[in-house]
Amino acid sequence: MELRKDPITRSWVMTGDDPTESSPRSEGACRFCPDARDATQVIAALPSASGWSARSMVHPTPLYHIEGEPGRRGDGIYDRMSSVGAHEVLVENPRHDRQLWQASDDEIGQFLRLAAERILDLKRDPRIKYVSLYKDYGPNAGQEFSHPTSQVTATMFVPRRVLYELRAGREYFQAKERCVFCDILAQEERQASRVIEARGDYVALGPYAPRVPYETWIIPRNHEASFERTGLSKPGLRTNLAALLRRTLQRIRTVTEGFHLVLHTSPNSLHPSKTLGYWKTIDDDYHWHIEIMPVLAAKARSYTFKEVYYSPVSSETAVKQLREAKIDG
Ligand SMILES: [Zn+2]
Ligand SMILES: [Zn+2]
Ligand SMILES: [Zn+2]
């Protein structure tokens, strides 16, 4: 597998002929339970009275490898490089049957803390431009393991969607001297028609222009570009955000089982790039957030094959339904 850059959209694509892709994957015994026999190497763990509360492990079949050189090179007008980076599995809970929406706020808080620590640690490598944290849950969402896990990838490039956000955030700030995310949040809280719930400094809302039905964002009220910085310095993240995340996932699961969850945080500004302008203003014009994209099997077709996102449930209706959903508490 290698990375190729689309010269038009400037997005990197991982492509190649993967021999493992055609054979069905069988998971066998769980590799992430505390007593697993074929566990991969543990990278970091947060201790608890009974052993560990959350830990990070090497992905058994990583997309990115730490060894080697990216070897970025031209190919006529094109760009390509090897998939050098890091790929880790974050085990959210030692218990196989305790997903994020079933865990205690304390357990979710530990997972968030581990995520912040891993992102910060991976950013110490000056070659790393961006660290992604994501979770795919449900058979239609590409879930890989049955154990409660999220994944972390560290890459030599900034993923496309984040790049769009960084460019847009910088342009908005240049024009208005304000953060676009702060402005969105202020208007949403004033209008209140798309706010699902607020907990302390964190707000869950339906975006004005959703890409899929029931799309939900979780945004901190206070301006902060980097999740990992807040994650390690503000205790509220590990209590209020944990509770809001748990309750929001419970709400979404009253509508559908599967979802994609992704954290959008600032790129690796410990080692600023000389060519990318947004690196200089990142602390002012970017604002971290979590995006949750529910997967509705029945409606998948309608937005997968269209060039324009088609979301047949309005955010206002979706938010009303999610707000009124019966959840455990
Ligand atoms: Zn397990
Ligand atoms: Zn902001
Ligand atoms: Zn985003």
XYZ file of C-alpha atoms and ligand atoms in Angstrom:
332
model
C 0.000 0.000 0.000
C 1.200 3.514 -0.704
C -0.070 7.090 -0.464
C -0.895 9.002 -3.627
C -1.977 12.626 -3.828
C -4.867 13.745 -6.012
C -3.424 16.835 -7.755
C -6.856 18.474 -8.087
C -8.245 18.187 -4.545
C -4.777 17.844 -2.955
C -6.020 14.964 -0.807
C -3.925 11.911 -0.027
C -5.362 8.496 -0.828
C -4.075 5.159 0.460
C -4.133 2.712 -2.399
C -2.610 -0.548 -3.666
C -3.643 -4.159 -4.017
C -4.165 -5.463 -0.494
C -4.064 -9.295 -0.525
C -5.877 -9.517 2.853
C -8.860 -7.468 1.644
C -10.504 -10.280 -0.389
C -10.326 -12.981 2.308
C -12.944 -12.673 5.046
C -11.512 -11.618 8.387
C -12.104 -13.871 11.362
C -11.352 -12.257 14.677
C -11.003 -15.427 16.754
C -10.330 -14.908 20.466
C -10.338 -11.264 21.592
C -6.857 -9.713 21.491
C -7.773 -6.779 23.714
C -9.191 -8.440 26.825
C -6.822 -8.289 29.862
C -5.944 -12.018 29.652
C -5.595 -12.186 25.842
C -2.972 -14.633 24.622
C -2.086 -13.153 21.235
C -2.131 -9.534 22.410
C 0.014 -7.046 20.514
C 2.581 -4.828 22.261
C 1.228 -2.417 24.889
C 2.390 1.151 24.205
C 0.900 2.943 27.214
C -1.580 2.163 29.984
C -3.408 4.111 32.674
C -3.260 2.152 35.938
C -6.285 1.297 38.070
C -6.838 -0.692 41.268
C -7.502 -3.853 39.245
C -4.661 -3.417 36.722
C -5.384 -0.878 33.977
C -8.337 1.289 33.029
C -7.472 2.137 29.404
C -4.477 1.249 27.296
C -2.958 1.716 23.896
C -1.617 -1.172 21.818
C 0.014 -1.690 18.442
C -2.630 -2.328 15.761
C -2.389 -6.011 14.721
C -2.560 -5.102 11.004
C -1.399 -1.473 10.899
C -2.078 0.829 7.935
C 0.940 2.949 8.880
C 4.382 1.757 9.983
C 6.843 3.651 12.151
C 9.910 2.170 10.453
C 11.340 3.532 7.223
C 11.255 6.818 5.416
C 8.168 8.346 3.814
C 10.301 8.801 0.685
C 7.998 11.480 -0.701
C 8.701 11.786 -4.397
C 7.291 13.041 -7.646
C 5.859 10.809 -10.365
C 5.536 13.180 -13.326
C 2.944 15.694 -12.147
C 1.924 13.416 -9.270
C 3.085 12.938 -5.668
C 3.490 9.686 -3.791
C 4.974 8.417 -0.526
C 5.137 5.282 1.612
C 2.660 4.868 4.446
C 5.046 5.783 7.253
C 3.389 6.803 10.517
C 1.805 5.089 13.498
C -1.367 3.068 13.995
C -2.553 2.201 17.505
C -5.641 0.655 19.055
C -6.952 2.450 22.155
C -8.669 -0.061 24.408
C -11.380 2.061 26.016
C -12.225 -0.359 28.798
C -10.770 -3.661 30.125
C -14.281 -5.130 29.992
C -15.298 -6.649 26.689
C -18.964 -5.725 27.186
C -18.637 -2.070 28.220
C -18.865 0.329 25.299
C -18.527 4.093 25.773
C -22.274 4.603 26.223
C -22.372 1.913 28.950
C -19.228 2.927 30.855
C -19.026 5.184 33.914
C -17.994 8.811 33.456
C -14.795 7.999 35.312
C -13.936 5.211 32.855
C -14.682 7.427 29.842
C -12.598 10.158 31.480
C -9.653 7.767 31.712
C -10.033 6.893 28.035
C -10.102 10.607 27.091
C -7.001 11.189 29.170
C -5.169 8.322 27.480
C -6.217 9.676 24.062
C -4.801 13.108 24.951
C -1.541 11.554 26.169
C -1.122 9.433 23.036
C -1.789 12.374 20.685
C 0.704 14.552 22.543
C 3.313 11.798 22.593
C 2.962 11.045 18.855
C 3.281 14.763 18.093
C 6.759 14.735 19.651
C 7.937 13.125 16.402
C 8.643 16.115 14.124
C 7.813 14.058 11.008
C 4.211 13.649 12.174
C 1.902 16.347 10.784
C -1.389 15.110 12.220
C -2.800 12.596 14.705
C -6.334 11.252 14.117
C -8.530 9.606 16.752
C -11.597 7.776 15.514
C -14.064 5.019 16.300
C -16.134 2.988 13.838
C -18.977 1.078 15.441
C -21.425 -1.364 13.866
C -21.239 -3.749 10.895
C -22.211 -1.012 8.410
C -19.587 1.350 9.820
C -16.528 -0.852 9.230
C -16.074 -1.883 12.870
C -12.905 -4.007 13.169
C -12.925 -5.426 16.707
C -15.736 -6.422 19.042
C -13.849 -5.175 22.138
C -14.558 -1.490 22.997
C -11.782 0.236 21.063
C -10.929 3.401 19.181
C -8.008 3.876 16.829
C -5.239 6.422 16.493
C -3.256 7.106 13.327
C -0.309 9.475 13.089
C 0.424 10.636 9.555
C 2.940 12.708 7.579
C 0.065 14.702 6.105
C -3.104 16.433 7.342
C -6.288 14.538 6.354
C -8.477 16.241 3.759
C -11.472 17.230 5.879
C -9.269 18.756 8.585
C -7.321 20.621 5.919
C -10.564 22.142 4.600
C -11.489 23.196 8.131
C -8.052 24.708 8.792
C -8.145 26.735 5.573
C -11.717 27.884 6.162
C -10.964 28.764 9.797
C -7.966 30.840 8.784
C -9.880 32.719 6.048
C -12.772 33.466 8.407
C -10.364 34.746 11.053
C -8.550 36.932 8.520
C -11.853 38.536 7.505
C -13.527 38.863 10.928
C -10.828 38.393 13.557
C -13.018 35.788 15.189
C -13.043 32.001 15.333
C -15.709 30.506 13.054
C -16.389 27.684 15.501
C -16.892 30.128 18.400
C -19.295 32.101 16.180
C -21.232 28.965 15.191
C -21.545 27.963 18.834
C -22.680 31.441 19.923
C -25.405 31.543 17.266
C -26.538 27.972 17.957
C -26.827 28.661 21.685
C -28.758 31.874 20.979
C -31.190 30.188 18.580
C -31.266 26.911 20.546
C -33.083 24.996 17.774
C -30.144 22.711 17.049
C -28.609 22.315 20.518
C -29.080 18.791 21.869
C -27.527 19.229 25.301
C -24.882 21.225 27.170
C -22.766 19.937 30.057
C -20.398 22.344 31.753
C -18.275 23.826 28.988
C -19.288 21.294 26.316
C -22.188 21.475 23.876
C -23.699 18.766 21.618
C -25.479 20.139 18.564
C -26.773 19.230 15.126
C -24.873 21.120 12.393
C -26.788 23.594 10.216
C -25.922 21.619 7.058
C -25.660 17.955 8.081
C -23.891 15.486 5.792
C -25.933 12.559 7.136
C -29.148 12.385 9.191
C -28.549 12.888 12.931
C -24.976 14.122 12.431
C -23.850 15.523 15.795
C -20.917 17.701 16.882
C -19.563 18.096 20.388
C -17.730 21.408 20.844
C -16.080 23.031 23.867
C -17.566 26.429 24.682
C -14.187 27.946 25.466
C -11.914 28.566 22.533
C -9.100 25.998 22.339
C -7.376 24.692 19.206
C -6.013 21.494 20.654
C -7.942 18.721 22.410
C -4.838 17.173 23.923
C -3.801 20.410 25.621
C -7.220 20.770 27.277
C -7.379 17.052 27.936
C -4.344 17.129 30.158
C -4.908 20.478 31.856
C -8.662 20.824 32.463
C -10.373 18.260 34.710
C -13.799 19.285 33.295
C -12.967 17.471 30.098
C -12.808 14.194 31.951
C -16.120 14.707 33.761
C -18.445 16.933 31.695
C -17.196 15.829 28.282
C -17.269 12.181 29.389
C -20.900 12.506 30.501
C -21.917 14.408 27.373
C -20.232 11.878 25.105
C -21.904 8.965 26.884
C -25.351 10.579 26.819
C -25.027 11.695 23.180
C -24.092 8.185 22.049
C -27.061 6.815 24.002
C -29.312 9.272 22.176
C -27.900 8.358 18.772
C -28.313 4.677 19.530
C -32.052 5.178 19.939
C -32.038 5.998 16.207
C -29.410 3.604 14.827
C -26.758 1.180 16.036
C -23.741 2.160 13.957
C -21.746 5.375 13.776
C -18.405 6.922 12.907
C -16.861 9.160 15.541
C -13.846 11.354 14.837
C -11.905 13.904 16.836
C -10.730 16.989 14.961
C -7.854 18.689 16.740
C -5.034 21.002 15.636
C -2.187 19.625 13.510
C 1.283 19.165 14.951
C 2.140 22.791 15.709
C 5.068 21.748 17.919
C 7.013 21.676 14.673
C 5.512 24.410 12.478
C 5.684 24.104 8.730
C 7.309 26.961 6.825
C 4.964 26.676 3.874
C 1.529 26.141 5.420
C 0.130 29.491 6.547
C -2.480 28.166 8.964
C 0.294 26.810 11.199
C 1.114 30.352 12.342
C -2.429 31.324 13.350
C -3.695 27.930 14.424
C -4.245 28.811 18.082
C -6.580 31.660 17.097
C -8.502 30.246 14.181
C -8.955 26.524 14.863
C -11.203 24.997 17.528
C -11.225 21.272 18.356
C -14.427 19.246 18.255
C -15.836 15.741 17.938
C -17.980 14.746 14.952
C -20.381 11.800 15.115
C -21.818 10.495 11.841
C -24.566 7.936 12.492
C -24.854 5.156 9.910
C -28.442 4.556 8.837
C -28.403 1.376 6.752
C -31.720 2.125 5.063
C -30.574 5.575 4.006
C -26.952 4.739 3.198
C -27.470 4.547 -0.557
C -28.919 7.975 -0.820
C -25.808 9.719 0.428
C -23.069 7.338 -0.626
C -23.440 7.709 -4.364
C -24.301 11.363 -4.683
C -21.891 14.173 -5.378
C -23.839 16.447 -3.043
C -24.534 15.291 0.505
C -28.183 14.362 0.784
C -29.542 14.203 4.304
C -33.269 13.350 4.325
C -33.815 14.388 7.964
C -33.359 18.063 8.853
C -31.075 18.938 11.754
C -33.980 20.647 13.554
C -36.095 17.463 13.429
C -33.127 15.237 14.286
C -32.145 17.393 17.268
C -35.704 17.454 18.594
C -35.815 13.651 18.430
C -32.368 13.202 20.011
C -33.160 15.709 22.748
C -36.336 13.838 23.694
C -34.782 10.362 23.404
C -35.126 8.189 26.500
C -31.625 7.519 27.853
C -30.297 5.764 30.942
C -29.020 8.937 32.598
Zn -12.215 -8.321 24.601
Zn -13.110 29.104 18.824
Zn -14.408 18.849 12.016
